[in-house]
mmCIF file of C-alpha atoms in Angstrom:
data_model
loop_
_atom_site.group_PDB
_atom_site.id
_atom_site.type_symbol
_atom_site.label_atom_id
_atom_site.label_comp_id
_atom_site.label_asym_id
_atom_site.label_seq_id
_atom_site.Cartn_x
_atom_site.Cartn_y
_atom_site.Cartn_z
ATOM 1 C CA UNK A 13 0.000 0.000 0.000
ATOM 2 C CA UNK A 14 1.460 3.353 -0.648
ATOM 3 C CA UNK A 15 -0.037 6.763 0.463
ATOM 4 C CA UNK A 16 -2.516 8.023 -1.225
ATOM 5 C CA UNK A 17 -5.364 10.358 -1.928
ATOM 6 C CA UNK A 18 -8.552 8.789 -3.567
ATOM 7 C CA UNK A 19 -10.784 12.068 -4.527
ATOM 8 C CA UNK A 20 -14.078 11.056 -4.598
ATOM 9 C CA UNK A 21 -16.198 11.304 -8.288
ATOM 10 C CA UNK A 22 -19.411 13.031 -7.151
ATOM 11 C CA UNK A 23 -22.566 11.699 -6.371
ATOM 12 C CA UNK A 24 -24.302 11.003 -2.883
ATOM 13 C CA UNK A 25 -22.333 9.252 -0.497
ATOM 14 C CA UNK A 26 -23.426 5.740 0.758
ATOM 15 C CA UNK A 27 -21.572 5.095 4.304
ATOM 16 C CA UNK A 28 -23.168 1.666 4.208
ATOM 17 C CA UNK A 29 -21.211 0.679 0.470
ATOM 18 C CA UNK A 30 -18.106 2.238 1.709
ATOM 19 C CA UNK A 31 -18.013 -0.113 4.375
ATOM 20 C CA UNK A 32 -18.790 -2.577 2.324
ATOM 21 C CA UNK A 33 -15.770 -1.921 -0.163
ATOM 22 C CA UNK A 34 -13.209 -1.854 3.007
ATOM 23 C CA UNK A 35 -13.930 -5.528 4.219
ATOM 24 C CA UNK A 36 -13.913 -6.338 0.684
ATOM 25 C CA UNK A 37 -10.072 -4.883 0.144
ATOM 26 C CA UNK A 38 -9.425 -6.528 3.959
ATOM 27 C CA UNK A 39 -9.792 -3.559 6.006
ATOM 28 C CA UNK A 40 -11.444 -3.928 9.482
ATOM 29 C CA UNK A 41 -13.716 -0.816 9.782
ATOM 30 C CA UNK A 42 -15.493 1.587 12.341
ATOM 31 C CA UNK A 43 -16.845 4.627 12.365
ATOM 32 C CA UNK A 44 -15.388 7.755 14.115
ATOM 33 C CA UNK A 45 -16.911 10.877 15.151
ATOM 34 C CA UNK A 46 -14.632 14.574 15.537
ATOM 35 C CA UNK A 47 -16.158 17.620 17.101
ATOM 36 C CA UNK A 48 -14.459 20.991 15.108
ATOM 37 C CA UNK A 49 -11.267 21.946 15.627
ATOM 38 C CA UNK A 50 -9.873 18.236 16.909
ATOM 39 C CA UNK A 51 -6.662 17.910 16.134
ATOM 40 C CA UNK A 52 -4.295 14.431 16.213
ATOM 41 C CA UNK A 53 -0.622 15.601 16.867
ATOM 42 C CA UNK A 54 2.330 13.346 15.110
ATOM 43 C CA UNK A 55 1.653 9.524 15.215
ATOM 44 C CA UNK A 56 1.626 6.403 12.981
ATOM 45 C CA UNK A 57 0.160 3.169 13.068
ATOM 46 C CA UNK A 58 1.451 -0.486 13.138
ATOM 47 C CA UNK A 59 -1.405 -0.787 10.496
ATOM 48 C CA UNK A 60 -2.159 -0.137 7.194
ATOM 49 C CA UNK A 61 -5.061 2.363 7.432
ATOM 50 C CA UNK A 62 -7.774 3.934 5.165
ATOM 51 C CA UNK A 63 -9.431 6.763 6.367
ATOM 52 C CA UNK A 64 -13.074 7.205 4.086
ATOM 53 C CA UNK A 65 -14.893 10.748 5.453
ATOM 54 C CA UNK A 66 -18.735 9.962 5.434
ATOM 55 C CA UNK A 67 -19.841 14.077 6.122
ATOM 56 C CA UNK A 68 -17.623 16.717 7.516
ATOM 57 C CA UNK A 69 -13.849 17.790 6.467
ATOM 58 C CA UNK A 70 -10.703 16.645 8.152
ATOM 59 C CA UNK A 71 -7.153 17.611 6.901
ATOM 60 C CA UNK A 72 -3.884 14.978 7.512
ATOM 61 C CA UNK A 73 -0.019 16.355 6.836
ATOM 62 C CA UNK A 74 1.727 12.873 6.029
ATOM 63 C CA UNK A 75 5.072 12.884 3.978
ATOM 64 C CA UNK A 76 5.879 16.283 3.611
ATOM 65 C CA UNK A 77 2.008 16.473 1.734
ATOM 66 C CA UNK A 78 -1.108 17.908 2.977
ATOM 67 C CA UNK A 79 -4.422 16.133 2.238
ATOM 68 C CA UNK A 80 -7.808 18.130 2.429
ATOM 69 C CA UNK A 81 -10.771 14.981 2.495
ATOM 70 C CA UNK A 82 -14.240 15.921 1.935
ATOM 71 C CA UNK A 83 -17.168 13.650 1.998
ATOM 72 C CA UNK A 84 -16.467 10.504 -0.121
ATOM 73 C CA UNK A 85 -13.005 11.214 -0.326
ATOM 74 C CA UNK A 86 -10.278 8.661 0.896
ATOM 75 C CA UNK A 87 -6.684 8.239 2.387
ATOM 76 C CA UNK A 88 -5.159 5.429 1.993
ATOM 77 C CA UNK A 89 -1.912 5.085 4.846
ATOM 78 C CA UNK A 90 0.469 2.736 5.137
ATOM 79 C CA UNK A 91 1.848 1.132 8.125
ATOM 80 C CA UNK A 92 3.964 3.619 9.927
ATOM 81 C CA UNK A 93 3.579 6.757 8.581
ATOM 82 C CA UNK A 94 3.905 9.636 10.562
ATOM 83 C CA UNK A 95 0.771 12.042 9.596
ATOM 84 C CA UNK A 96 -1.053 14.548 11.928
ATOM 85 C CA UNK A 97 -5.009 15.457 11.462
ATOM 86 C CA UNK A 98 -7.226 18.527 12.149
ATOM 87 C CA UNK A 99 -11.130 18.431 11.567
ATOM 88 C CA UNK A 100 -12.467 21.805 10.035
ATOM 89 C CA UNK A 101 -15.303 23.553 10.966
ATOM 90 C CA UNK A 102 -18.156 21.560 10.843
ATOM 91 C CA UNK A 103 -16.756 18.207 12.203
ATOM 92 C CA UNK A 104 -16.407 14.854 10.339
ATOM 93 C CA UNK A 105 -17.951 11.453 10.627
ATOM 94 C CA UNK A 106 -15.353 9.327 8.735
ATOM 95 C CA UNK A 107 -14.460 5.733 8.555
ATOM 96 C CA UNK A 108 -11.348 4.276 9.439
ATOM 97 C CA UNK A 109 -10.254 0.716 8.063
ATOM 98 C CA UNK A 110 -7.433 -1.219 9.765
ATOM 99 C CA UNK A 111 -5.545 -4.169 8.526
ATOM 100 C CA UNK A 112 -2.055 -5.761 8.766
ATOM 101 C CA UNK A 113 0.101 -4.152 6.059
ATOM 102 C CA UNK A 114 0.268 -5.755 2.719
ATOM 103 C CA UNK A 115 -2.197 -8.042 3.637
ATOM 104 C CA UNK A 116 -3.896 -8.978 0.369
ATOM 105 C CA UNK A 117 -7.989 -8.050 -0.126
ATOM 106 C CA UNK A 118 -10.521 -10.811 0.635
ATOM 107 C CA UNK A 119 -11.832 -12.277 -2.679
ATOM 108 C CA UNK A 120 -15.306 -10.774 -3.682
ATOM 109 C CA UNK A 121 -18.102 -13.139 -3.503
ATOM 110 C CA UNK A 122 -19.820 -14.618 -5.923
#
């Protein structure tokens, strides 16, 4: 996994498919809840993460590279980068999916 910034295409978001589409690429997700103004100070993760905002605006520095997510939008984080976050003015409900880094996504069903 490498990081990344997955802009979303348009369209209304659907928090139930985009959990959907993390357990199908391996991820273990949950949803998380910032007031405005919360801000997450250096850290990183044993985990590969990806980080899917559902309403709201958050901003992560990772990498020298500043990523502005709006709803629909998606980070993708690997395993042990350093990033910081700060949620903008109107909150954000986002989901975050966890798994082990490189672990390979679970086969769709058929």
């Amino acid at each position: 996994m490498r990081l990344e910034l997955r802009p979303w295409p348009g369209g209304n978001v659907d928090e139930e498919a985009l959990r959907n589409q993390l357990i199908e690429e391996g991820f273990d997700p949950f949803r998380w809840q910032d007031p405005a103004g919360t801000t997450y100070q250096p850290h990183a993760h044993a985990h590969d993460e990806s980080i899917w905002v559902v309403a709201g605006e958050i901003t992560f520095q990772a990498s020298g590279q500043s990523f502005r997510l709006g709803p629909g939008d998606r980070l993708m984080l690997p395993a042990g980068t350093l990033h910081t976050a700060h949620v903008g003015n109107s909150g954000a409900v986002y989901l975050i999916g966890q798994r082990p880094p490189q672990a390979a996504p679970r086969p769709k069903k058929t």
